[in-house]
Amino acid sequence: SQTIHQWPATLVQPVGSPLSLECTVEGTSNPNLYWYRQAAGRGLQLLFYSVGIGQISSEVPQNLSASRPQDRQFILSSKKLLLSDSGFYLCAYRVGLVNEQFFGPGTRLTVL
Amino acid sequence: QQQVKQSPQSLIVQKGGISIINCAYENTAFDYFPWYQQFPGKGPALLIAIRPDVSEKKEGRFTISFNKSAKQFSLHIMDSQPGDSATYFCAASGAGANNLFFGTGTRLTVIP
């Protein structure tokens, strides 16, 4: 069976500090991978998606970036965090033709 | 522009009652309509999904009703239980697309 992991689970960072969030998927190969952000009490905003190693598509221009160094690893990064980067970051994967996405447990990021 | 409009924003239902959440979309190219359930501090979990070739899909106490001509779909939770208290998101996607367009969510509270 497939599982998706995210770490860390929670993170408190000062403004201007760097960020690295990691997502890994087990039990499948060549998944599509996605990063979403969910602001408090809001819906989900797609940030990046990847259809393969080194292939990244950005949906929203911002100070975040994503990388996919391995088939089942997806990383969300920032060089300098802003207050507005606070939120709940979710990674998701998809393995079939239908856009059926499965989400990880999320990372709660607070920028102070 | 919100691709998928969801209502109500919040819903309170007595235990044993029926919870109904509605969503509407504009893009006729959408052909996949999932519903997600999210508990506080957790990632969304895929609950049930429908394709436009059927008007209804039932899984246990959860039913999706789909009206293609009206471009609307809804989630019905029969015999609602306190354990169903969560935020529910509808979403929509087009054939071959990577984007899942989410509604803004409905916070359901089932009171004993």
Short mmCIF file of C-alpha atoms in Angstrom, two decimals:
data_model
loop_
_atom_site.label_atom_id
_atom_site.label_comp_id
_atom_site.label_asym_id
_atom_site.label_seq_id
_atom_site.Cartn_x
_atom_site.Cartn_y
_atom_site.Cartn_z
CA SER A 1 0.00 0.00 0.00
CA GLN A 2 1.03 3.59 -0.52
CA THR A 3 1.90 5.99 2.26
CA ILE A 4 2.94 9.63 2.32
CA HIS A 5 5.09 11.27 4.95
CA GLN A 6 5.77 14.91 5.73
CA TRP A 7 8.22 16.44 8.15
CA PRO A 8 8.52 18.27 10.29
CA ALA A 9 4.98 18.18 11.67
CA THR A 10 5.29 21.66 13.15
CA LEU A 11 7.79 24.44 12.67
CA VAL A 12 8.23 27.90 14.15
CA GLN A 13 10.64 30.11 12.24
CA PRO A 14 11.64 33.80 12.43
CA VAL A 15 11.01 36.14 9.53
CA GLY A 16 13.90 36.07 7.08
CA SER A 17 15.04 32.55 7.95
CA PRO A 18 15.24 29.73 5.36
CA LEU A 19 12.75 26.90 5.03
CA SER A 20 12.91 23.29 3.96
CA LEU A 21 9.89 20.99 4.15
CA GLU A 22 10.14 17.42 2.97
CA CYS A 23 7.60 15.00 1.57
CA THR A 24 8.18 11.35 0.65
CA VAL A 25 5.89 8.73 -0.81
CA GLU A 26 6.27 4.99 -0.32
CA GLY A 27 4.75 2.06 -2.15
CA THR A 28 4.55 3.52 -5.64
CA SER A 29 6.78 4.79 -8.41
CA ASN A 30 6.60 7.85 -10.65
CA PRO A 31 3.80 9.58 -8.76
CA ASN A 32 2.66 13.09 -9.52
CA LEU A 33 3.48 15.20 -6.46
CA TYR A 34 1.85 18.38 -5.22
CA TRP A 35 2.43 21.10 -2.62
CA TYR A 36 -0.59 22.98 -1.27
CA ARG A 37 -0.95 25.70 1.33
CA GLN A 38 -4.00 26.06 3.53
CA ALA A 39 -4.47 29.31 5.41
CA ALA A 40 -6.44 29.19 8.67
CA GLY A 41 -10.11 28.46 7.93
CA ARG A 42 -9.54 28.61 4.20
CA GLY A 43 -9.45 26.27 1.25
CA LEU A 44 -6.41 24.72 -0.38
CA GLN A 45 -4.14 26.66 -2.71
CA LEU A 46 -1.96 24.69 -5.13
CA LEU A 47 1.63 25.96 -4.99
CA PHE A 48 3.65 23.51 -7.09
CA TYR A 49 3.29 20.19 -8.81
CA SER A 50 5.75 17.75 -10.35
CA VAL A 51 5.24 14.99 -12.90
CA GLY A 52 8.79 13.65 -12.64
CA ILE A 53 12.31 14.11 -11.26
CA GLY A 54 13.49 17.67 -11.80
CA GLN A 55 10.16 18.74 -13.36
CA ILE A 56 8.45 21.49 -11.37
CA SER A 57 5.45 23.60 -12.31
CA SER A 58 4.64 26.69 -10.27
CA GLU A 59 1.06 27.80 -9.86
CA VAL A 60 1.50 30.87 -7.70
CA PRO A 61 4.43 33.34 -7.92
CA GLN A 62 5.96 33.84 -4.49
CA ASN A 63 9.16 33.48 -2.51
CA LEU A 64 8.79 29.70 -2.27
CA SER A 65 10.41 27.10 -4.53
CA ALA A 66 10.11 23.35 -4.94
CA SER A 67 12.45 20.60 -6.00
CA ARG A 68 12.16 16.90 -6.75
CA PRO A 69 15.60 15.35 -6.36
CA GLN A 70 14.29 11.77 -6.30
CA ASP A 71 11.27 10.02 -7.75
CA ARG A 72 9.38 9.88 -4.45
CA GLN A 73 10.76 12.97 -2.72
CA PHE A 74 9.38 16.49 -2.98
CA ILE A 75 10.89 19.46 -1.15
CA LEU A 76 9.44 22.91 -0.51
CA SER A 77 11.98 25.65 0.20
CA SER A 78 12.38 29.33 0.84
CA LYS A 79 15.51 31.45 1.21
CA LYS A 80 13.81 34.08 3.37
CA LEU A 81 10.46 33.52 5.07
CA LEU A 82 7.78 36.19 5.25
CA LEU A 83 5.03 36.53 7.86
CA SER A 84 2.54 35.71 5.12
CA ASP A 85 4.16 32.30 4.61
CA SER A 86 2.55 31.02 7.80
CA GLY A 87 0.05 28.26 7.17
CA PHE A 88 -0.58 24.57 6.90
CA TYR A 89 1.47 22.99 4.12
CA LEU A 90 0.19 19.83 2.56
CA CYS A 91 1.87 17.42 0.18
CA ALA A 92 -0.21 15.14 -2.03
CA TYR A 93 0.39 12.42 -4.58
CA ARG A 94 -1.46 10.96 -7.51
CA VAL A 95 -0.70 7.68 -9.30
CA GLY A 96 -3.41 7.18 -11.91
CA LEU A 97 -4.89 8.96 -14.90
CA VAL A 98 -7.78 10.31 -12.82
CA ASN A 99 -6.81 13.31 -10.69
CA GLU A 100 -7.31 11.34 -7.47
CA GLN A 101 -4.98 12.99 -4.97
CA PHE A 102 -4.02 11.65 -1.56
CA PHE A 103 -2.73 14.03 1.08
CA GLY A 104 -0.04 13.75 3.71
CA PRO A 105 -0.46 14.74 7.37
CA GLY A 106 0.76 18.30 6.78
CA THR A 107 3.28 20.70 8.32
CA ARG A 108 2.09 23.59 10.46
CA LEU A 109 4.43 26.54 9.80
CA THR A 110 4.37 29.65 11.98
CA VAL A 111 6.55 32.56 10.96
CA LEU A 112 7.15 35.08 13.76
CA GLN B 1 -12.05 33.67 -9.60
CA GLN B 2 -13.42 30.81 -7.54
CA GLN B 3 -13.75 27.82 -9.87
CA VAL B 4 -15.85 25.86 -7.38
CA LYS B 5 -18.35 27.55 -5.06
CA GLN B 6 -19.30 25.71 -1.88
CA SER B 7 -22.09 26.31 0.60
CA PRO B 8 -22.89 26.58 3.41
CA GLN B 9 -19.76 27.78 5.18
CA SER B 10 -20.85 26.07 8.37
CA LEU B 11 -23.55 23.57 9.26
CA ILE B 12 -24.94 22.27 12.54
CA VAL B 13 -26.94 19.05 12.45
CA GLN B 14 -28.51 16.90 15.14
CA LYS B 15 -27.22 13.35 15.56
CA GLY B 16 -29.16 11.09 13.22
CA GLY B 17 -30.04 13.90 10.83
CA ILE B 18 -29.02 14.46 7.22
CA SER B 19 -26.15 16.81 6.41
CA ILE B 20 -26.22 18.38 2.96
CA ILE B 21 -23.36 20.37 1.43
CA ASN B 22 -23.63 21.92 -2.01
CA CYS B 23 -21.10 22.86 -4.67
CA ALA B 24 -21.40 24.56 -8.04
CA TYR B 25 -18.95 24.93 -10.90
CA GLU B 26 -18.77 26.77 -14.22
CA ASN B 27 -16.17 24.92 -16.26
CA THR B 28 -17.93 22.28 -18.37
CA ALA B 29 -14.56 20.59 -18.97
CA PHE B 30 -14.52 19.36 -15.38
CA ASP B 31 -15.05 15.60 -15.29
CA TYR B 32 -13.96 14.49 -11.82
CA PHE B 33 -15.61 15.65 -8.59
CA PRO B 34 -14.17 14.43 -5.28
CA TRP B 35 -15.12 15.23 -1.71
CA TYR B 36 -12.55 15.43 1.07
CA GLN B 37 -12.98 15.22 4.85
CA GLN B 38 -10.53 17.06 7.08
CA PHE B 39 -10.22 16.84 10.85
CA PRO B 40 -8.43 19.64 12.74
CA GLY B 41 -4.66 19.47 12.35
CA LYS B 42 -4.84 16.63 9.82
CA GLY B 43 -4.51 16.39 6.06
CA PRO B 44 -7.68 16.06 3.96
CA ALA B 45 -8.80 12.48 3.32
CA LEU B 46 -10.52 11.48 0.10
CA LEU B 47 -14.07 10.52 1.04
CA ILE B 48 -15.94 9.82 -2.17
CA ALA B 49 -15.78 10.95 -5.80
CA ILE B 50 -17.99 10.96 -8.87
CA ARG B 51 -17.62 11.23 -12.64
CA PRO B 52 -20.29 13.01 -14.71
CA ASP B 53 -21.53 9.83 -16.38
CA VAL B 54 -23.60 8.99 -13.28
CA SER B 55 -26.05 11.10 -11.30
CA GLU B 56 -25.47 9.52 -7.92
CA LYS B 57 -22.85 7.54 -6.05
CA LYS B 58 -23.29 6.03 -2.62
CA GLU B 59 -20.72 4.69 -0.20
CA GLY B 60 -22.11 3.76 3.17
CA ARG B 61 -23.75 6.81 4.72
CA PHE B 62 -22.18 9.17 2.18
CA THR B 63 -23.87 9.97 -1.15
CA ILE B 64 -22.86 12.33 -3.95
CA SER B 65 -25.67 13.69 -6.11
CA PHE B 66 -24.59 15.17 -9.43
CA ASN B 67 -26.63 17.44 -11.73
CA LYS B 68 -24.69 17.95 -14.95
CA SER B 69 -27.15 20.37 -16.54
CA ALA B 70 -27.18 22.61 -13.47
CA LYS B 71 -23.43 22.18 -12.95
CA GLN B 72 -23.99 21.32 -9.32
CA PHE B 73 -23.09 18.46 -7.03
CA SER B 74 -23.77 17.81 -3.41
CA LEU B 75 -22.70 15.59 -0.53
CA HIS B 76 -25.36 13.99 1.65
CA ILE B 77 -24.40 12.42 4.96
CA MET B 78 -27.18 10.20 6.23
CA ASP B 79 -27.63 9.40 9.93
CA SER B 80 -25.00 12.02 10.81
CA GLN B 81 -22.83 11.15 13.83
CA PRO B 82 -20.69 13.32 16.14
CA GLY B 83 -17.64 11.60 14.62
CA ASP B 84 -18.59 13.15 11.28
CA SER B 85 -17.83 16.61 12.71
CA ALA B 86 -15.11 17.90 10.40
CA THR B 87 -14.52 20.29 7.52
CA TYR B 88 -15.63 19.02 4.13
CA PHE B 89 -14.21 20.23 0.83
CA CYS B 90 -15.58 19.64 -2.63
CA ALA B 91 -13.25 19.82 -5.61
CA ALA B 92 -13.29 19.54 -9.38
CA SER B 93 -10.80 18.68 -12.08
CA GLY B 94 -10.68 18.43 -15.84
CA ALA B 95 -9.57 15.44 -17.91
CA GLY B 96 -5.80 15.09 -17.87
CA ALA B 97 -5.41 18.15 -15.66
CA ASN B 98 -3.18 18.42 -12.63
CA ASN B 99 -5.15 21.12 -10.88
CA LEU B 100 -7.77 20.18 -8.35
CA PHE B 101 -9.95 23.23 -7.78
CA PHE B 102 -11.22 23.23 -4.21
CA GLY B 103 -14.25 24.83 -2.66
CA THR B 104 -13.74 26.95 0.45
CA GLY B 105 -14.94 24.23 2.81
CA THR B 106 -17.91 23.56 5.08
CA ARG B 107 -17.43 23.12 8.78
CA LEU B 108 -19.90 20.46 9.95
CA THR B 109 -20.81 20.06 13.59
CA VAL B 110 -23.03 17.14 14.60
CA ILE B 111 -24.49 17.63 18.06
CA PRO B 112 -25.49 14.63 20.19
#
